[in-house]
XYZ file of C-alpha atoms in Angstrom:
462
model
C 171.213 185.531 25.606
C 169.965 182.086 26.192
C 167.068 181.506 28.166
C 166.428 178.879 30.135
C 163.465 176.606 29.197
C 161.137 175.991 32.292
C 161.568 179.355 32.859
C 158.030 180.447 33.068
C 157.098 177.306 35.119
C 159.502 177.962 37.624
C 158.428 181.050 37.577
C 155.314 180.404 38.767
C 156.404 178.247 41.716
C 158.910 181.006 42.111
C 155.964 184.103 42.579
C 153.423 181.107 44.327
C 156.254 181.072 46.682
C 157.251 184.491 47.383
C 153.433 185.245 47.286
C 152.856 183.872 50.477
C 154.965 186.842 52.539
C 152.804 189.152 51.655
C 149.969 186.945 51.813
C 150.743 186.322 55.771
C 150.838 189.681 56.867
C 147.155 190.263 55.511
C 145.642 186.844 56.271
C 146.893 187.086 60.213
C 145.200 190.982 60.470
C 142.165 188.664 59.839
C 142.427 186.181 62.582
C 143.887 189.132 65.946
C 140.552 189.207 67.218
C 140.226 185.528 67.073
C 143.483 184.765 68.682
C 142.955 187.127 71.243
C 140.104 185.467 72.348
C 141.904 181.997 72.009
C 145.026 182.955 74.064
C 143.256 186.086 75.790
C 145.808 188.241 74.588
C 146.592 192.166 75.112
C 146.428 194.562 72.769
C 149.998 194.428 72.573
C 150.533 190.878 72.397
C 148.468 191.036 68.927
C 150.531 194.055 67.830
C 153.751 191.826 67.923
C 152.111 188.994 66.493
C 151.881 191.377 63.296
C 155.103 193.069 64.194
C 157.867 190.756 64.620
C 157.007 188.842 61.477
C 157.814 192.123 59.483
C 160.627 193.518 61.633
C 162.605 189.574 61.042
C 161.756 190.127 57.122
C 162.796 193.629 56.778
C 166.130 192.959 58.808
C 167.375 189.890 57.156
C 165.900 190.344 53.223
C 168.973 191.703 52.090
C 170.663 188.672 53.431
C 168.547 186.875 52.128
C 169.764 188.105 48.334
C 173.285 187.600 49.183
C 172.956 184.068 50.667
C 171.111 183.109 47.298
C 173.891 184.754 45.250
C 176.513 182.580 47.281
C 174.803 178.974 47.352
C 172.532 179.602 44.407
C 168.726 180.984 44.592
C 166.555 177.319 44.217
C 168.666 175.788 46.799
C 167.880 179.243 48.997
C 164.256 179.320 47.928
C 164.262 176.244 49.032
C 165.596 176.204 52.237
C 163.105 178.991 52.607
C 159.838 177.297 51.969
C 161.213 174.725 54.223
C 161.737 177.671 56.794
C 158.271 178.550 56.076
C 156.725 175.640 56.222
C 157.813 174.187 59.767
C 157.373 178.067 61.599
C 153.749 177.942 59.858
C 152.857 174.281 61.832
C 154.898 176.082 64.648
C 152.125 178.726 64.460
C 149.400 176.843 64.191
C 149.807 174.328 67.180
C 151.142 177.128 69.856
C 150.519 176.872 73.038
C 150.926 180.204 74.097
C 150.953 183.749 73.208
C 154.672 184.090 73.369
C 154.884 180.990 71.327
C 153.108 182.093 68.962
C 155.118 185.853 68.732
C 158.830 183.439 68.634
C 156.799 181.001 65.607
C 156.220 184.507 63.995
C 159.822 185.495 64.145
C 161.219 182.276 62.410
C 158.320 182.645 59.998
C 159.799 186.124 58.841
C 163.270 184.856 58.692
C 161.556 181.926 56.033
C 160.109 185.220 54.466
C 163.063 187.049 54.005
C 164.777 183.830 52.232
C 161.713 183.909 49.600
C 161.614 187.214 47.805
C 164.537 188.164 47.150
C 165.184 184.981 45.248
C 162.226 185.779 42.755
C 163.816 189.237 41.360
C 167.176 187.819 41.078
C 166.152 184.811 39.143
C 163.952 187.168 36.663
C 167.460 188.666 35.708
C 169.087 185.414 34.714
C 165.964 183.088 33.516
C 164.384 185.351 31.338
C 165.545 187.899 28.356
C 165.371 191.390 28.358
C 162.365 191.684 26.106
C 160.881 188.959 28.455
C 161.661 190.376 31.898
C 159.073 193.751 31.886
C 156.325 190.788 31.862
C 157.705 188.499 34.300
C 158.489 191.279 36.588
C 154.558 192.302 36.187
C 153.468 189.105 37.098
C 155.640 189.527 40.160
C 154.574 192.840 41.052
C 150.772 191.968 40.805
C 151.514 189.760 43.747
C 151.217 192.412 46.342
C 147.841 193.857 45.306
C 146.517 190.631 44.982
C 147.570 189.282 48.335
C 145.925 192.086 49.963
C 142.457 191.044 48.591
C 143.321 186.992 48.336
C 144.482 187.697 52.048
C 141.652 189.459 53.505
C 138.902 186.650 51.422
C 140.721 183.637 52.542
C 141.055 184.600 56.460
C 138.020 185.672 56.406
C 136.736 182.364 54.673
C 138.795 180.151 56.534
C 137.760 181.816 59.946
C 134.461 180.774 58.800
C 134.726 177.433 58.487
C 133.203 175.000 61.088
C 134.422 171.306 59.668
C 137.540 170.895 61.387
C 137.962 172.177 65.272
C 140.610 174.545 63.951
C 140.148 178.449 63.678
C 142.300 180.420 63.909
C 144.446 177.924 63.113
C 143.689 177.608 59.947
C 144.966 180.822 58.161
C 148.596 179.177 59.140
C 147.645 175.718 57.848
C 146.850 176.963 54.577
C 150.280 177.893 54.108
C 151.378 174.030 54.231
C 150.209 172.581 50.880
C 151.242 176.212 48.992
C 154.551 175.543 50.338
C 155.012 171.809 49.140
C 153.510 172.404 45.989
C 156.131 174.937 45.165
C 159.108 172.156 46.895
C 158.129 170.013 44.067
C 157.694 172.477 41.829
C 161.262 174.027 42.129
C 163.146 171.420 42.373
C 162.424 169.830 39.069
C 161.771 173.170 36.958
C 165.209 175.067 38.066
C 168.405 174.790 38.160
C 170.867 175.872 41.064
C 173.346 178.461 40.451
C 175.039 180.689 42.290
C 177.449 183.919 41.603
C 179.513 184.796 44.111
C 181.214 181.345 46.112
C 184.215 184.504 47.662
C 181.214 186.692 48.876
C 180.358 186.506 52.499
C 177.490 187.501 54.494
C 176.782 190.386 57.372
C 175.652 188.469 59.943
C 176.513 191.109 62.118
C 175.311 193.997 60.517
C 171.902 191.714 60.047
C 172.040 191.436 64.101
C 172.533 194.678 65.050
C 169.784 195.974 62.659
C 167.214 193.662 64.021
C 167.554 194.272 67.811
C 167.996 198.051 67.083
C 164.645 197.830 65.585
C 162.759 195.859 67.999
C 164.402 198.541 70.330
C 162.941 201.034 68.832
C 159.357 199.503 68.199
C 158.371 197.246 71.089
C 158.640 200.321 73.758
C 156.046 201.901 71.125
C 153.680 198.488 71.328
C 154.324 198.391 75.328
C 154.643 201.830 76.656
C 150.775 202.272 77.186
C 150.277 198.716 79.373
C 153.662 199.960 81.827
C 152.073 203.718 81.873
C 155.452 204.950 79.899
C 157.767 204.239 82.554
C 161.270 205.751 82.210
C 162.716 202.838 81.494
C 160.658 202.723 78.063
C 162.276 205.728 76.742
C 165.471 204.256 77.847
C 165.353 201.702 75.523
C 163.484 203.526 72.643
C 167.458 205.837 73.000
C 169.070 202.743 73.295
C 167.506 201.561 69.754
C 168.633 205.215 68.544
C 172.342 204.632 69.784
C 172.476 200.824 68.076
C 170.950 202.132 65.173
C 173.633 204.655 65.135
C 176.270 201.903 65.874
C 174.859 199.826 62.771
C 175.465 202.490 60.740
C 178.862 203.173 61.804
C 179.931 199.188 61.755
C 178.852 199.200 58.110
C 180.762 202.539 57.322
C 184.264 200.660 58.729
C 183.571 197.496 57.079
C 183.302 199.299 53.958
C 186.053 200.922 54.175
C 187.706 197.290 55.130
C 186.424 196.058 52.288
C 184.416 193.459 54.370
C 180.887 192.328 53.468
C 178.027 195.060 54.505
C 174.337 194.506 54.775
C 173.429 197.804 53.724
C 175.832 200.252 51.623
C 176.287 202.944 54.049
C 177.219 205.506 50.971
C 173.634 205.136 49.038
C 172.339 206.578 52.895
C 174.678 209.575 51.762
C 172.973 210.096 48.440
C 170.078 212.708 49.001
C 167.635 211.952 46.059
C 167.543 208.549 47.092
C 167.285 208.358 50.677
C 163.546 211.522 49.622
C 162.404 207.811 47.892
C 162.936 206.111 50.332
C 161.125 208.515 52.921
C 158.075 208.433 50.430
C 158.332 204.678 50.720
C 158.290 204.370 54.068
C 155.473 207.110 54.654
C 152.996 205.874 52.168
C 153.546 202.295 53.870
C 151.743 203.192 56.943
C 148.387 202.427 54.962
C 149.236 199.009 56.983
C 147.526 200.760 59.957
C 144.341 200.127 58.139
C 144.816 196.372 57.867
C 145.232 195.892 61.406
C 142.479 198.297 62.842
C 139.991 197.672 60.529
C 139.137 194.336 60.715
C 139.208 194.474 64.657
C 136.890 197.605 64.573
C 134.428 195.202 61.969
C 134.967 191.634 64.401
C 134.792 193.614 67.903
C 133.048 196.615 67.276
C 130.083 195.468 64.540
C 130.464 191.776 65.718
C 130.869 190.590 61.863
C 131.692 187.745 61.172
C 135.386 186.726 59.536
C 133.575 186.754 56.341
C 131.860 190.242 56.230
C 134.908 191.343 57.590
C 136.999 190.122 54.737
C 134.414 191.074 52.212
C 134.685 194.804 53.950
C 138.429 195.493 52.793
C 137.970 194.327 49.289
C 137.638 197.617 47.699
C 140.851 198.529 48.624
C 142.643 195.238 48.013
C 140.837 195.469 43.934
C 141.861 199.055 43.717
C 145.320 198.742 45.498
C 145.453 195.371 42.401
C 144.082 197.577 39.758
C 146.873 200.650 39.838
C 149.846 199.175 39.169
C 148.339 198.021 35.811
C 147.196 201.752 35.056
C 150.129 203.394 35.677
C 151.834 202.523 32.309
C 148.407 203.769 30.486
C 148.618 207.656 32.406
C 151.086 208.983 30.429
C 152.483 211.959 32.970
C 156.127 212.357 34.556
C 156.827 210.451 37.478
C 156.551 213.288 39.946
C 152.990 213.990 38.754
C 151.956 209.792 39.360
C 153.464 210.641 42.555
C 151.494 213.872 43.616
C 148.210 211.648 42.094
C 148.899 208.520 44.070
C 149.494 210.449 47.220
C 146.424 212.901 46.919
C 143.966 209.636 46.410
C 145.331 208.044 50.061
C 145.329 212.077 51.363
C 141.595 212.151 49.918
C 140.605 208.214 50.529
C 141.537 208.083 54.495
C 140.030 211.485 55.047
C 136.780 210.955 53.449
C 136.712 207.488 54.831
C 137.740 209.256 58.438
C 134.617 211.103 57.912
C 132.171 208.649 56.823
C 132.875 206.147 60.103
C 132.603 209.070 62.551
C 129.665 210.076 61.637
C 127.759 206.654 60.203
C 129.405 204.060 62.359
C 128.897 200.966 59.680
C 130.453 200.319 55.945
C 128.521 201.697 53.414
C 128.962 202.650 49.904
C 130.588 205.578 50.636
C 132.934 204.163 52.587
C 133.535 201.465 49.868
C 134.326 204.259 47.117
C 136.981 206.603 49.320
C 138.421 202.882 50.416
C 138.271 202.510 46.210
C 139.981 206.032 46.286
C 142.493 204.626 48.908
C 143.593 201.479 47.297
C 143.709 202.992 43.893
C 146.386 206.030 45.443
C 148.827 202.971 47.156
C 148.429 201.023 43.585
C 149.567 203.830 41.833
C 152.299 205.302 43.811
C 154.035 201.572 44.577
C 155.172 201.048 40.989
C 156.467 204.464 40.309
C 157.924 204.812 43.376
C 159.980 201.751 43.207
C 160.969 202.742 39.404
C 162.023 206.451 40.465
C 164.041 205.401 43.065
C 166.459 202.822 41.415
C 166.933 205.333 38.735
C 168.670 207.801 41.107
C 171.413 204.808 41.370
C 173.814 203.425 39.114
C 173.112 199.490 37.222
C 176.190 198.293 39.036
C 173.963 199.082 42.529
C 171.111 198.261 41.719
C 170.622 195.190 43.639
C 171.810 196.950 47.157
C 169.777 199.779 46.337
C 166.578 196.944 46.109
C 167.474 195.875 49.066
C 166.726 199.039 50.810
C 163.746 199.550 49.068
C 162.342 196.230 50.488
C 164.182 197.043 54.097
C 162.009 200.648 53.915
C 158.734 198.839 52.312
C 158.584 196.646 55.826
C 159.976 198.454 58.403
C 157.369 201.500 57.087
C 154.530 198.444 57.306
C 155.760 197.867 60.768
C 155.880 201.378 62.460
C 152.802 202.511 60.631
C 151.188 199.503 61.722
C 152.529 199.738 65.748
C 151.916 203.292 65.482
C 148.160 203.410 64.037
C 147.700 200.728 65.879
C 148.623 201.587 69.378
C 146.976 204.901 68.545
C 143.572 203.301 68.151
C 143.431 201.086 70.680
C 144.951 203.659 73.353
C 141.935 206.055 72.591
C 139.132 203.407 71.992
C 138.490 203.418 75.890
C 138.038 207.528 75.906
C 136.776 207.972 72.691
C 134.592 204.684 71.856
C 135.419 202.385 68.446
C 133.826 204.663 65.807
C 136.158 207.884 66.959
C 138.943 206.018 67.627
C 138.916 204.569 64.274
C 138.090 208.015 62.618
C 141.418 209.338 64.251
C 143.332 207.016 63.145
C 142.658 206.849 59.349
C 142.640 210.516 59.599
C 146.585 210.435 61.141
C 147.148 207.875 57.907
C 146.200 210.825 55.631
C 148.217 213.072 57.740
C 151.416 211.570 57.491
C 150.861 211.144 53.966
C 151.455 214.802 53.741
C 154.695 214.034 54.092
C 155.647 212.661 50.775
C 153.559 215.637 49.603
C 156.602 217.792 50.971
C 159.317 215.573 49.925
C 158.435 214.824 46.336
C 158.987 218.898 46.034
C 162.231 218.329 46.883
C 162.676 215.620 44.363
C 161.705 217.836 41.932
C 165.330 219.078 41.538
C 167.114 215.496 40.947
C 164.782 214.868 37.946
C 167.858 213.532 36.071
C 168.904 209.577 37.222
C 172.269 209.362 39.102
C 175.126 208.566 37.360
C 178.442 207.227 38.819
């Protein structure tokens, strides 16, 4: 095989790039309380801010693949940091709230163009002895954008040289962005696979709304008093969920494009993954309530605050690059990673209802914490694709991103509108203590599952 040779150049513009979708979900946790007070925005109003961004990404990253298999990945990537780039000014300069919420939107859909792009390319820049290192590289992008994240919001919130605040931790995103223009365009080439394939617009569509359907009644239902009308469209975003499912099914059997192939939801080893996935995603809770309960609660300052989450985001950096030293089977990493976030959140749980402030404690079962989702992430992702044939591979990636994000986003409108419904009854420490301890709770869950997994130990063959 001949490799391409700016390949690890444009790999880093490629991972700089794709770096900052992560990076956006952790660096805007940082700046709710300030953009409540600068728009004096609701509870729920924040909760979409955070939402939306993740529900557009998880909806439309498997699109995203396809369109850079069609009209090749740099001219995608591209067209994504463009994306990117103009929703991040759109952020910045709103003038409202909902502004602000429809910015976020078009800033996942810029999201969802950027990842995808990254894995893809690995396969056809680099050889097969090279591509376990360049995938590393890419994989230590999540860890570190949970600490990078946290620092630079809380840094940039900080900062009193420009009038900007808030502002700022969407600004930042503008020179990353043209760097990595430049960068791409004169370290890779454009190439693309499929010119016959089309794309599931459709399918994309009817994914999206079903999930806002399902999720925005959750963010809402507390400010209208759950009103019938709420449940009617949480059963309406069950019934187009349902009619998703079915349109892909037919177009399958059409032999039309799908977004998602409906058969790998048929395979029962896989779909146990991708429950794990989703479950051990709701650690996302903690990004979002902990940095309000530090800023609103503690009146920190964006700094502290950032400095406060760190342990996590080193840990959460630190266990992906462990995992190939522990030398167990994967169901054993599994039972580890998910007994540290079982063991972290509770102990945590307990430390913050009964000593309101961080201490060291806190810091080591956060350590605990981080360490459990650093572990599990790698090992998950591996034990997952192994249940499916090569030749599926890149659908079955696809739903391992779709689950990765929409697990982000109901853990995070979940936890989320569990704390702040129960900080006026219970006060900020309690509410907060409840919270992390229904994050170890629903951990249990993959506890369960993973038993079940036990059974499909061999990969799936076709």
């Amino acid at each position: 095989m001949s490799t391409y040779p700016k390949r690890w150049k444009a790999l880093s513009y490629l991972t700089a790039g794709a770096f900052l979708s992560p990076l956006d979900y952790f660096i805007v946790n940082m700046a709710l309380p300030s953009i409540k007070k600068a728009f004096s925005a609701s509870d729920h109003q924040l909760q979409m801010v955070v939402a939306v961004y993740g529900l557009t990404y998880a909806a439309l990253v498997v699109c995203g693949g396809r369109l850079g298999d069609v009209y090749g990945r740099k001219k995608i990537f591209i067209l994504g940091l463009y994306l990117f780039l103009l929703s991040s000014l759109a952020c910045a300069f709103s003038p409202d709230i909902t502004f602000l919420i429809i910015a976020r939107l078009f800033q996942g859909v810029g999201a969802s163009l950027l990842a995808p792009q990254v894995l893809a390319s690995i396969r056809i820049l680099f050889s097969s002895t090279e591509q376990p290192k360049a995938v590393s590289i890419f994989s230590s992008v999540f860890g570190l954008a949970s600490v990078v994240g946290q620092l630079m919001g809380g840094f940039l919130l900080h900062l009193h040289w420009t009038k900007f605040s808030w502002e700022m931790v969407f600004l930042v995103n503008v020179p990353v962005t043209l760097i990595c223009i430049l960068g791409i365009h004169f370290t890779m080439d454009n190439k693309s696979e499929e010119k016959s394939q089309k794309i599931d617009f459709v399918g994309a569509f009817l994914l999206i709304i079903s999930l806002l359907m399902l999720i925005c009644p959750v963010i809402f239902g507390r400010k209208y008093h759950w009103a019938w009308w709420i449940f009617a469209v949480l059963t309406g975003g069950i019934l187009l969920l349902i009619i998703f499912y079915k349109y892909e099914v037919n177009s399958l059997y059409k032999n039309r494009p799908v977004l998602i192939d409906p058969t790998l939801l048929q395979h029962q080893p896989f779909v146990l993954s991708l429950c794990i996935i989703f479950f051990y995603n709701f650690t996302s809770g903690l990004f979002i309530c902990y940095p309000y309960y530090l800023q609103q609660f503690l009146h920190q300052n964006p700094v502290e605050t950032g400095l406060a989450i760190i342990p996590y985001g080193i840990a959460f950096f630190l266990g992906p690059l462990l995992v190939p030293r522990i030398k167990h089977s994967a169901h054993t990493m599994i039972y580890l990673g998910l007994a540290l976030l079982i063991a972290g959140f509770s102990f945590t749980a307990i430390f913050f209802y009964f000593h309101e402030k961080p201490s060291f404690l806190t810091n080591i079962s956060l350590f605990l914490a981080g360490l459990g989702h650093g572990i599990i992430m790698p090992v998950m992702m591996r034990e997952s694709i192994s249940f499916i044939s090569k030749k599926r591979a890149g659908q079955a990636s696809g739903l391992i991103s779709i689950s990765i994000q929409i697990g982000s986003v109901t853990g995070g409108t979940l936890l989320g509108t569990l704390f702040f419904s129960t900080i006026e009854f219970w006060g900020f420490p309690k509410a907060f203590a409840v919270t992390l301890l229904m994050t170890a709770l629903f951990q249990m869950t993959g506890i369960f599952i993973n038993k079940k997994l036990l059974k499909y130990s061999k990969p799936y063959q076709e």
